[in-house]
Amino acid sequence: MGAPISRRGLLRASAGAAAGLALASCGDGGPAIPLADNAKVELPDYVPYKGVKPALAGTKGGVLNGYRHYPADPARAFPDGPPAKGPGVRVMTLTFNPVPPPRSRNPYWRALNEQLGTDLDVEIVPVGDYPNKFSVVVAGGDLPDAMLVLPTASQQPAMFNALFEDLTEHLSGPAVREYPYLANIPTDAWRWTVYNGGIYALPMPRANAGSIMFYRSDRFKERELDPNPGDFKEFQQLCRDVSDPRHSRYALGDPITTLNFMMEMVGGPNIWREENGKFTFWLESEEIKEALDAARKLTQEHLLHPDAYSVVGKFKDWFGNGQIALHYDGNAGWNDFYRQYAQNNKGLEIDGMLAPGFDGGKGSHWAGYSSFAVLAIKKAPKSRVRQILRLANAMAAPFGTDAYKLRKYGIEGHDHERRGTDPILTPDGTTETALPTGFITDAPLSLYFPERPDVVDRQHSFQTRAAEVLVRNPTEGIYSETNAKTFGALKLKTDDVLKGIMQGRDKLSSLDEAVRMWRREGGDQMRAEYEKAWASLHG
């Protein structure tokens, strides 16, 4: 799944109650459907949008298209008029940001509805509250027209079968071409939507690059440091050289993501490794103890922030404010750090570092999930389903179109001002466009940063290098009921042991007992479910 970043970690940790009541009021959705039926599903055709030529071309290996500027004359996304005409559509989804003003006080939202041709009513739930809210709504039976389903929701096959529309006839193979912007979503993202021998949802595409070891290139430059270590020892020296404890400056923050970076150095599995249909968890791998020992050495030298093991939720601030020089975080953080911290941190510059091989040569880079979550549509007449799919298709209108510009940047002169051809959000725009349309569905991500076009070149360069050593998680798009129920709780337990080892509180041998606990409390069952599903898809 890519290195567990703060967003994903939050969802995993808070998901224990998610959908536990999901089928209480609707039965079990009928008899179990054989896993092998999923192998027969024809995924939607992939038809890339070619209306706008990127300045920096993406690749099939996962590098995103890069754009230095928005087109002066954006392509018309809906030449035949508003695409989703009809009754209003109610959607429940989540947000990581403050909730935007309601439609009555949000010109952006009203303009979006006008473009769509329907009243989009979004019930916005803070991310930490979403799993419980989801459980209550599903159990209560009063479903919105469409709702976000997290990977951590339990009983998913039965839930989709009982409550949500089978979209196969609308989207499978060439059928998706009726919705050209959905057809522009890469194939891997659709694997998350397959259940019960059909396509039951829409993906929310994300970047293959997953998480990145960001570094403060301004701090490296001022100390004349090379940000490309050749092995662990050079990385360790780099951490020493960039640290300045007398001025409360350190190399690293989050211990767990530091360990992930060490795992990339030693070539460890991206959470799971598959060999001949057999699955190995990263904590069982041969590489984990070498990675832990390396992370312990960094800790013993005080190269991590002194509060690294006792504080959570501060790592981004430490990085943005210069207290730490390296921070492993999600791909989207690149632009966010500039927007959030550059104003109060003169000269802030950011770049991405790849893990070297532990003893030299190339390391690896963990790929992220190709879809954040999925959007399921409540069972409804075909005409209603088609209207909602047209709305989703509009939400996936790609970079370079007028619809994308409105969806991301709002109304010119109010939500954004133009700098050349690029939209720059105003304070009103930052607030109003926080409507979480990207958690309904979205276009494939693009590399674009209107405030700083030069940043795009760095982002594209990083992704190009990362694609050469990308390691994927073999459980991508495979559902495990045990994983949905136990991953969060087990992660909290095993993380505590890992931190104890890295701090020197516990011996390295304590990992063995942690692995036995993990296996007893769900790990072995999780593995069996993944192996069974894998065999059904690849047998």
XYZ file of C-alpha atoms in Angstrom:
539
model
C 0.000 0.000 0.000
C 2.956 2.301 -0.038
C 4.456 3.500 3.177
C 1.720 4.185 5.729
C 1.380 7.970 5.677
C -0.564 10.075 8.108
C -3.802 10.043 6.167
C -3.796 6.318 5.575
C -2.629 5.659 9.100
C -5.451 7.738 10.530
C -7.995 5.822 8.531
C -6.560 2.464 9.524
C -6.423 3.364 13.198
C -9.969 4.729 13.337
C -11.661 2.054 11.274
C -12.505 -0.504 13.921
C -16.183 0.390 13.935
C -16.470 0.945 10.195
C -19.390 -0.927 8.716
C -19.602 -3.349 11.602
C -23.363 -2.774 11.541
C -23.477 -2.512 7.775
C -25.796 -5.432 7.103
C -27.833 -5.426 10.298
C -30.932 -4.114 8.572
C -30.582 -5.618 5.120
C -29.621 -9.262 5.518
C -26.360 -10.700 4.294
C -26.806 -9.772 0.640
C -27.511 -13.319 -0.547
C -25.285 -16.354 -0.978
C -21.528 -15.930 -1.171
C -20.219 -15.366 -4.674
C -17.093 -17.327 -5.659
C -13.876 -15.300 -5.644
C -13.039 -16.705 -9.064
C -15.883 -14.660 -10.527
C -13.792 -11.537 -9.933
C -11.165 -12.855 -12.342
C -13.788 -12.873 -15.095
C -14.624 -9.193 -14.749
C -13.650 -7.094 -17.755
C -12.290 -3.844 -16.392
C -13.181 -0.567 -18.123
C -11.257 0.282 -21.277
C -8.445 2.737 -20.648
C -8.689 5.647 -23.095
C -6.215 8.399 -22.095
C -7.352 11.980 -22.610
C -5.222 13.668 -25.268
C -6.816 17.103 -25.369
C -3.883 18.879 -23.680
C -0.227 18.097 -24.343
C 1.868 17.982 -21.150
C 5.120 19.903 -20.865
C 6.594 16.802 -19.206
C 5.080 13.538 -20.395
C 4.017 10.824 -17.998
C 4.745 7.133 -18.488
C 2.966 3.792 -18.218
C 5.276 3.090 -15.287
C 3.403 5.591 -13.139
C 5.072 8.966 -13.780
C 2.379 11.659 -13.902
C 2.006 14.207 -16.671
C 3.593 17.521 -15.735
C 2.235 20.948 -16.698
C 4.063 24.191 -16.038
C 1.089 26.381 -16.996
C -2.641 26.100 -17.496
C -3.769 26.398 -21.133
C -4.725 29.927 -22.131
C -7.875 28.565 -23.777
C -9.050 25.551 -21.762
C -10.815 22.803 -23.685
C -14.591 22.684 -23.268
C -15.374 19.653 -21.184
C -19.099 19.588 -21.915
C -19.760 20.997 -25.400
C -23.328 19.652 -25.328
C -24.255 21.540 -22.168
C -24.629 20.575 -18.487
C -23.939 16.830 -18.286
C -25.935 15.760 -15.210
C -29.334 17.368 -15.734
C -31.988 15.958 -13.470
C -32.946 15.701 -9.810
C -30.454 16.666 -7.144
C -27.785 14.174 -6.129
C -26.873 13.579 -2.478
C -23.329 12.341 -1.790
C -21.660 11.528 1.526
C -17.885 11.833 1.637
C -15.040 12.907 3.890
C -12.652 15.802 4.205
C -9.222 16.390 5.733
C -9.772 20.161 5.667
C -12.116 22.598 7.384
C -15.651 22.249 6.004
C -16.331 24.932 3.350
C -19.218 27.414 3.550
C -22.632 25.960 2.639
C -24.099 26.502 -0.828
C -26.104 29.518 0.309
C -22.832 31.306 1.153
C -20.567 29.626 -1.395
C -20.596 31.101 -4.941
C -18.129 28.420 -6.054
C -20.477 25.590 -5.067
C -23.403 27.246 -6.852
C -21.310 27.751 -9.997
C -20.302 24.094 -9.917
C -23.949 23.039 -9.659
C -24.823 25.284 -12.584
C -22.092 23.695 -14.682
C -23.262 20.194 -13.716
C -26.935 20.915 -14.331
C -28.057 19.487 -11.004
C -28.047 20.275 -7.306
C -25.020 18.462 -5.864
C -25.719 18.097 -2.150
C -22.540 16.976 -0.384
C -22.675 15.729 3.191
C -19.133 16.428 4.388
C -17.797 14.382 7.309
C -14.435 15.055 9.010
C -12.098 12.162 8.275
C -11.761 11.042 11.888
C -15.541 10.729 12.201
C -16.151 9.035 8.878
C -15.909 5.322 9.811
C -18.505 5.630 12.584
C -20.757 7.854 10.475
C -20.546 5.349 7.638
C -21.582 2.494 9.947
C -24.570 4.391 11.312
C -25.839 5.503 7.890
C -25.486 2.071 6.297
C -27.094 0.293 9.248
C -29.925 2.828 9.335
C -30.777 2.204 5.705
C -31.270 5.853 4.666
C -28.465 5.892 2.150
C -27.456 8.916 0.112
C -27.403 8.500 -3.672
C -23.673 7.803 -3.495
C -21.134 7.454 -0.704
C -17.429 6.980 -0.188
C -16.393 3.514 0.989
C -13.015 3.227 2.699
C -10.746 0.196 2.207
C -11.212 -0.427 5.940
C -14.979 -0.923 5.763
C -15.802 -4.514 6.724
C -18.171 -7.016 5.083
C -17.607 -5.322 1.758
C -18.635 -8.081 -0.690
C -21.958 -8.673 1.071
C -22.526 -4.950 1.594
C -21.975 -4.078 -2.070
C -24.205 -6.949 -3.159
C -27.029 -5.963 -0.814
C -26.996 -2.178 -0.992
C -25.151 -0.800 -3.983
C -25.574 -0.867 -7.730
C -23.697 -3.321 -9.929
C -22.219 -0.958 -12.519
C -20.766 -3.636 -14.794
C -23.142 -3.083 -17.712
C -22.421 0.656 -17.598
C -18.639 0.539 -17.243
C -17.130 -2.816 -18.233
C -14.899 -2.876 -21.308
C -16.041 -0.484 -24.065
C -19.223 0.497 -22.166
C -17.185 3.049 -20.168
C -16.539 5.029 -23.354
C -19.953 6.618 -22.870
C -18.218 8.359 -19.949
C -14.914 9.430 -21.532
C -13.434 11.047 -18.451
C -14.025 7.888 -16.407
C -12.350 5.981 -19.243
C -9.329 8.240 -18.683
C -8.769 6.713 -15.215
C -5.882 4.173 -15.324
C -6.745 0.485 -15.132
C -5.032 -0.208 -11.792
C -7.377 2.166 -9.976
C -10.398 0.163 -11.174
C -9.128 -3.020 -9.505
C -10.388 -1.593 -6.205
C -13.962 -1.579 -7.493
C -14.370 -5.290 -8.304
C -16.526 -7.408 -5.987
C -18.966 -10.273 -6.437
C -17.999 -10.757 -10.071
C -18.853 -7.173 -11.027
C -17.841 -3.508 -10.915
C -19.516 -1.986 -7.874
C -17.971 1.458 -7.496
C -15.887 4.269 -8.958
C -12.234 4.811 -8.037
C -10.512 7.917 -6.696
C -7.190 7.748 -8.574
C -3.950 8.613 -6.831
C -0.240 8.728 -7.697
C 1.869 5.572 -7.954
C 4.748 7.483 -6.361
C 2.990 7.066 -3.012
C 5.010 8.662 -0.229
C 8.240 10.601 -0.660
C 11.207 11.314 1.579
C 11.002 15.102 1.291
C 14.058 17.115 2.191
C 14.549 20.812 2.807
C 16.811 21.566 -0.152
C 17.334 25.111 1.141
C 18.954 23.737 4.315
C 21.034 21.258 2.348
C 22.194 24.018 0.017
C 23.179 26.396 2.817
C 25.386 23.638 4.277
C 26.651 22.551 0.848
C 25.411 18.977 1.343
C 24.843 16.419 -1.405
C 21.224 15.165 -1.147
C 22.041 11.914 -2.966
C 23.652 9.541 -0.458
C 25.202 6.434 -1.974
C 24.473 4.046 0.916
C 23.285 3.978 4.537
C 26.580 5.237 5.960
C 26.480 8.283 3.680
C 22.835 8.864 4.641
C 23.793 8.646 8.309
C 26.569 11.203 7.786
C 24.177 13.429 5.877
C 21.798 13.351 8.854
C 24.664 14.350 11.160
C 25.720 17.186 8.875
C 22.234 18.671 8.536
C 21.504 18.468 12.277
C 22.155 21.359 14.640
C 20.809 20.436 18.102
C 22.017 23.709 19.656
C 19.511 25.508 17.457
C 16.815 22.796 17.799
C 17.356 21.463 14.291
C 17.387 17.757 13.588
C 17.456 15.461 10.581
C 14.313 13.346 11.036
C 10.936 13.228 12.789
C 8.520 10.310 12.483
C 10.212 7.065 13.666
C 7.885 4.728 11.733
C 8.308 6.421 8.360
C 12.041 6.618 9.034
C 11.909 2.826 9.384
C 9.984 2.627 6.107
C 12.801 4.514 4.402
C 15.309 2.073 5.873
C 13.190 -0.772 4.468
C 13.412 0.830 1.045
C 17.192 0.889 1.450
C 17.401 -2.818 2.294
C 14.905 -3.851 -0.395
C 12.181 -4.977 1.985
C 8.602 -5.794 0.940
C 6.061 -3.023 0.461
C 3.967 -4.220 3.431
C 3.507 -7.610 1.711
C 5.684 -9.700 -0.611
C 4.262 -12.340 -2.949
C 6.362 -15.260 -4.210
C 4.695 -18.112 -6.106
C 1.363 -17.242 -4.520
C 2.741 -17.194 -0.958
C 2.569 -13.947 1.019
C 5.103 -12.617 3.519
C 4.344 -9.645 5.789
C 7.048 -7.012 6.095
C 7.592 -7.720 9.799
C 8.347 -11.361 8.968
C 10.843 -10.521 6.229
C 14.579 -11.111 6.384
C 15.182 -7.408 5.831
C 13.250 -5.978 8.799
C 15.916 -6.526 11.482
C 18.611 -4.824 9.412
C 16.273 -1.874 8.849
C 15.403 -1.697 12.553
C 19.061 -1.757 13.532
C 19.752 1.120 11.136
C 16.844 3.172 12.525
C 18.090 2.452 16.073
C 21.523 3.813 15.167
C 19.967 7.041 13.892
C 17.966 7.342 17.123
C 20.958 6.669 19.368
C 22.856 9.492 17.675
C 19.962 11.884 18.412
C 19.382 12.464 14.697
C 15.611 12.304 15.253
C 13.749 15.152 16.943
C 13.849 14.634 20.747
C 10.033 14.474 20.846
C 9.810 12.075 17.912
C 8.710 9.116 20.052
C 6.322 10.955 22.336
C 4.435 13.307 20.006
C 2.121 12.607 17.077
C 0.726 14.976 14.490
C 3.604 17.466 14.640
C 5.918 16.096 11.978
C 4.563 18.258 9.141
C 4.940 21.406 11.230
C 8.462 20.454 12.247
C 9.413 20.012 8.598
C 7.634 23.114 7.320
C 9.123 25.264 10.085
C 12.628 23.868 9.686
C 12.987 21.865 12.910
C 13.618 18.721 10.859
C 15.227 18.529 7.434
C 13.713 15.276 6.156
C 10.108 14.103 6.302
C 8.456 11.085 4.662
C 4.943 11.999 3.534
C 2.376 11.677 0.777
C 2.889 12.896 -2.771
C 0.329 15.703 -2.355
C 2.409 17.180 0.446
C 4.857 18.726 -2.025
C 2.514 21.540 -3.052
C 0.866 21.703 0.361
C 4.130 22.448 2.164
C 4.796 25.451 -0.054
C 1.269 26.779 0.345
C 1.160 26.289 4.095
C 4.690 27.202 5.199
C 6.541 29.245 2.559
C 5.061 32.577 3.611
C 6.545 32.351 7.109
C 9.722 30.479 6.155
C 11.714 32.628 3.788
C 13.657 30.665 1.197
C 11.856 27.356 1.824
C 12.647 24.856 -0.929
C 11.691 21.189 -1.113
C 12.795 18.186 -3.127
C 12.459 14.399 -2.944
C 15.158 11.881 -1.987
C 15.288 8.269 -3.144
C 16.587 5.584 -0.813
C 19.996 4.296 -1.873
C 20.894 0.652 -1.565
C 21.917 -0.028 2.039
C 25.433 -1.056 0.987
C 25.469 0.892 -2.265
C 23.767 0.757 -5.639
C 20.049 1.301 -6.088
C 17.530 1.040 -3.298
C 13.786 0.769 -3.847
C 10.708 2.952 -3.579
C 7.352 1.763 -2.274
C 4.455 2.426 -4.626
C 1.277 3.882 -3.206
C -2.279 2.689 -3.670
C -3.713 3.559 -7.089
C -7.052 4.571 -5.530
C -7.664 6.297 -2.198
C -11.147 4.826 -1.700
C -14.206 4.140 -3.886
C -17.600 5.750 -4.490
C -20.565 3.368 -4.402
C -23.965 4.232 -5.900
C -27.167 3.237 -4.121
C -29.393 0.787 -5.987
C -31.631 2.834 -8.290
C -33.407 2.733 -11.682
C -31.069 2.728 -14.689
C -31.936 6.285 -15.658
C -30.948 7.516 -12.203
C -27.729 5.505 -12.210
C -26.798 6.974 -15.591
C -27.370 10.501 -14.298
C -25.089 9.875 -11.321
C -22.452 8.358 -13.619
C -22.643 11.460 -15.820
C -22.069 13.552 -12.699
C -19.090 11.387 -11.738
C -17.774 11.653 -15.277
C -17.932 15.441 -14.902
C -16.027 15.225 -11.613
C -13.288 13.385 -13.520
C -12.922 16.045 -16.238
C -9.138 16.243 -16.701
C -6.486 18.903 -16.407
C -6.658 21.456 -19.190
C -10.442 21.600 -19.407
C -12.684 24.437 -18.280
C -14.471 22.037 -15.924
C -11.251 21.047 -14.147
C -10.313 24.704 -13.749
C -13.665 25.542 -12.172
C -13.656 22.437 -9.972
C -10.173 23.070 -8.581
C -9.894 26.876 -8.700
C -13.426 28.261 -8.746
C -14.652 31.514 -10.242
C -12.120 33.864 -11.815
C -12.022 37.227 -10.071
C -13.497 35.810 -6.886
C -11.963 32.413 -6.057
C -8.839 32.940 -8.130
C -6.892 35.591 -9.972
C -4.904 34.883 -13.086
C -1.141 35.167 -13.186
C -0.460 34.859 -16.885
C -2.618 31.854 -17.770
C -2.429 30.283 -14.294
C -5.171 30.466 -11.627
C -3.938 31.564 -8.196
C -6.411 30.970 -5.374
C -7.586 33.949 -3.330
C -8.356 33.624 0.404
C -12.048 33.209 -0.495
C -11.126 30.592 -3.065
C -9.026 28.617 -0.613
C -12.026 28.422 1.721
C -14.782 27.836 -0.836
C -13.012 25.275 -3.042
C -12.397 23.075 0.010
C -15.560 21.264 -1.130
C -14.084 17.715 -1.290
C -14.883 16.881 -4.917
C -11.695 14.785 -5.077
C -13.317 12.402 -2.598
C -16.290 11.835 -4.922
C -14.108 10.826 -7.811
C -11.409 12.688 -9.690
C -9.296 12.956 -12.785
C -5.953 11.170 -12.784
C -3.538 13.355 -10.841
C -1.263 15.753 -12.696
C 1.883 17.556 -11.643
C 0.943 21.229 -11.560
C 1.728 24.048 -9.156
C 0.590 27.421 -10.522
C 2.367 29.444 -7.844
C 5.751 27.886 -8.699
C 5.950 26.264 -12.167
C 9.598 25.337 -11.588
C 8.560 22.925 -8.826
C 6.867 20.717 -11.429
C 10.222 19.871 -13.007
C 11.537 18.624 -9.660
C 8.419 16.566 -9.052
C 8.591 14.959 -12.498
C 12.297 14.235 -12.065
C 11.662 12.494 -8.748
C 8.836 10.366 -10.124
C 10.933 9.384 -13.158
C 13.720 8.137 -10.891
C 11.284 6.453 -8.509
C 9.552 4.574 -11.337
C 12.797 2.735 -12.064
C 12.866 1.115 -8.609
C 9.154 0.986 -7.754
C 8.015 -1.888 -5.515
C 4.292 -2.544 -5.480
C 2.129 -4.026 -2.760
C 0.748 -7.313 -4.141
C -2.483 -6.895 -2.141
C -3.417 -3.902 -4.331
C -7.118 -4.275 -5.113
C -7.529 -7.518 -3.106
C -10.005 -7.536 -0.234
C -9.348 -9.253 3.094
C -12.089 -9.165 5.713
C -9.549 -9.789 8.475
C -7.393 -6.920 7.247
C -10.391 -4.587 7.308
C -11.243 -5.602 10.868
C -7.832 -5.897 12.494
C -5.207 -3.893 10.595
C -5.591 -0.699 12.622
C -5.459 -2.342 16.039
C -2.590 -4.632 15.060
C -0.637 -1.741 13.592
C -0.875 0.192 16.843
C 0.487 -2.822 18.764
C 3.326 -3.616 16.381
C 4.301 0.048 15.976
C 4.745 0.276 19.737
C 7.179 -2.652 19.659
C 9.051 -1.201 16.683
C 9.448 2.122 18.462
C 10.694 0.361 21.599
C 13.394 -1.389 19.573
C 14.429 1.791 17.758
C 14.639 3.673 21.055
C 16.669 0.924 22.681
C 13.971 0.213 25.297
C 13.462 -3.282 23.897
C 15.831 -5.851 22.450
C 15.746 -6.694 18.775
C 14.524 -10.167 19.750
C 11.231 -8.640 20.995
C 10.228 -8.391 17.338
C 9.846 -12.181 17.259
C 7.154 -12.114 19.947
C 5.432 -9.200 18.193
C 5.269 -11.235 14.991
C 3.829 -14.221 16.878
C 1.193 -11.902 18.386
C 0.407 -10.478 14.938
C -0.012 -13.963 13.498
C -2.268 -15.107 16.366
C -4.496 -12.030 16.349
C -5.256 -11.964 12.639
C -2.074 -11.970 10.585
C -2.198 -15.622 9.548
C -5.883 -15.353 8.660
C -5.189 -12.189 6.688
C -2.449 -13.974 4.799
C -4.725 -16.930 4.020
C -7.403 -14.625 2.638
C -4.923 -12.787 0.437
C -3.436 -16.035 -0.852
C -6.879 -17.454 -1.616
C -7.911 -14.300 -3.471
C -4.587 -14.182 -5.316
C -4.971 -17.790 -6.453
C -8.492 -17.076 -7.728
C -7.211 -14.166 -9.804
C -4.001 -15.759 -11.088
C -4.764 -19.473 -11.090
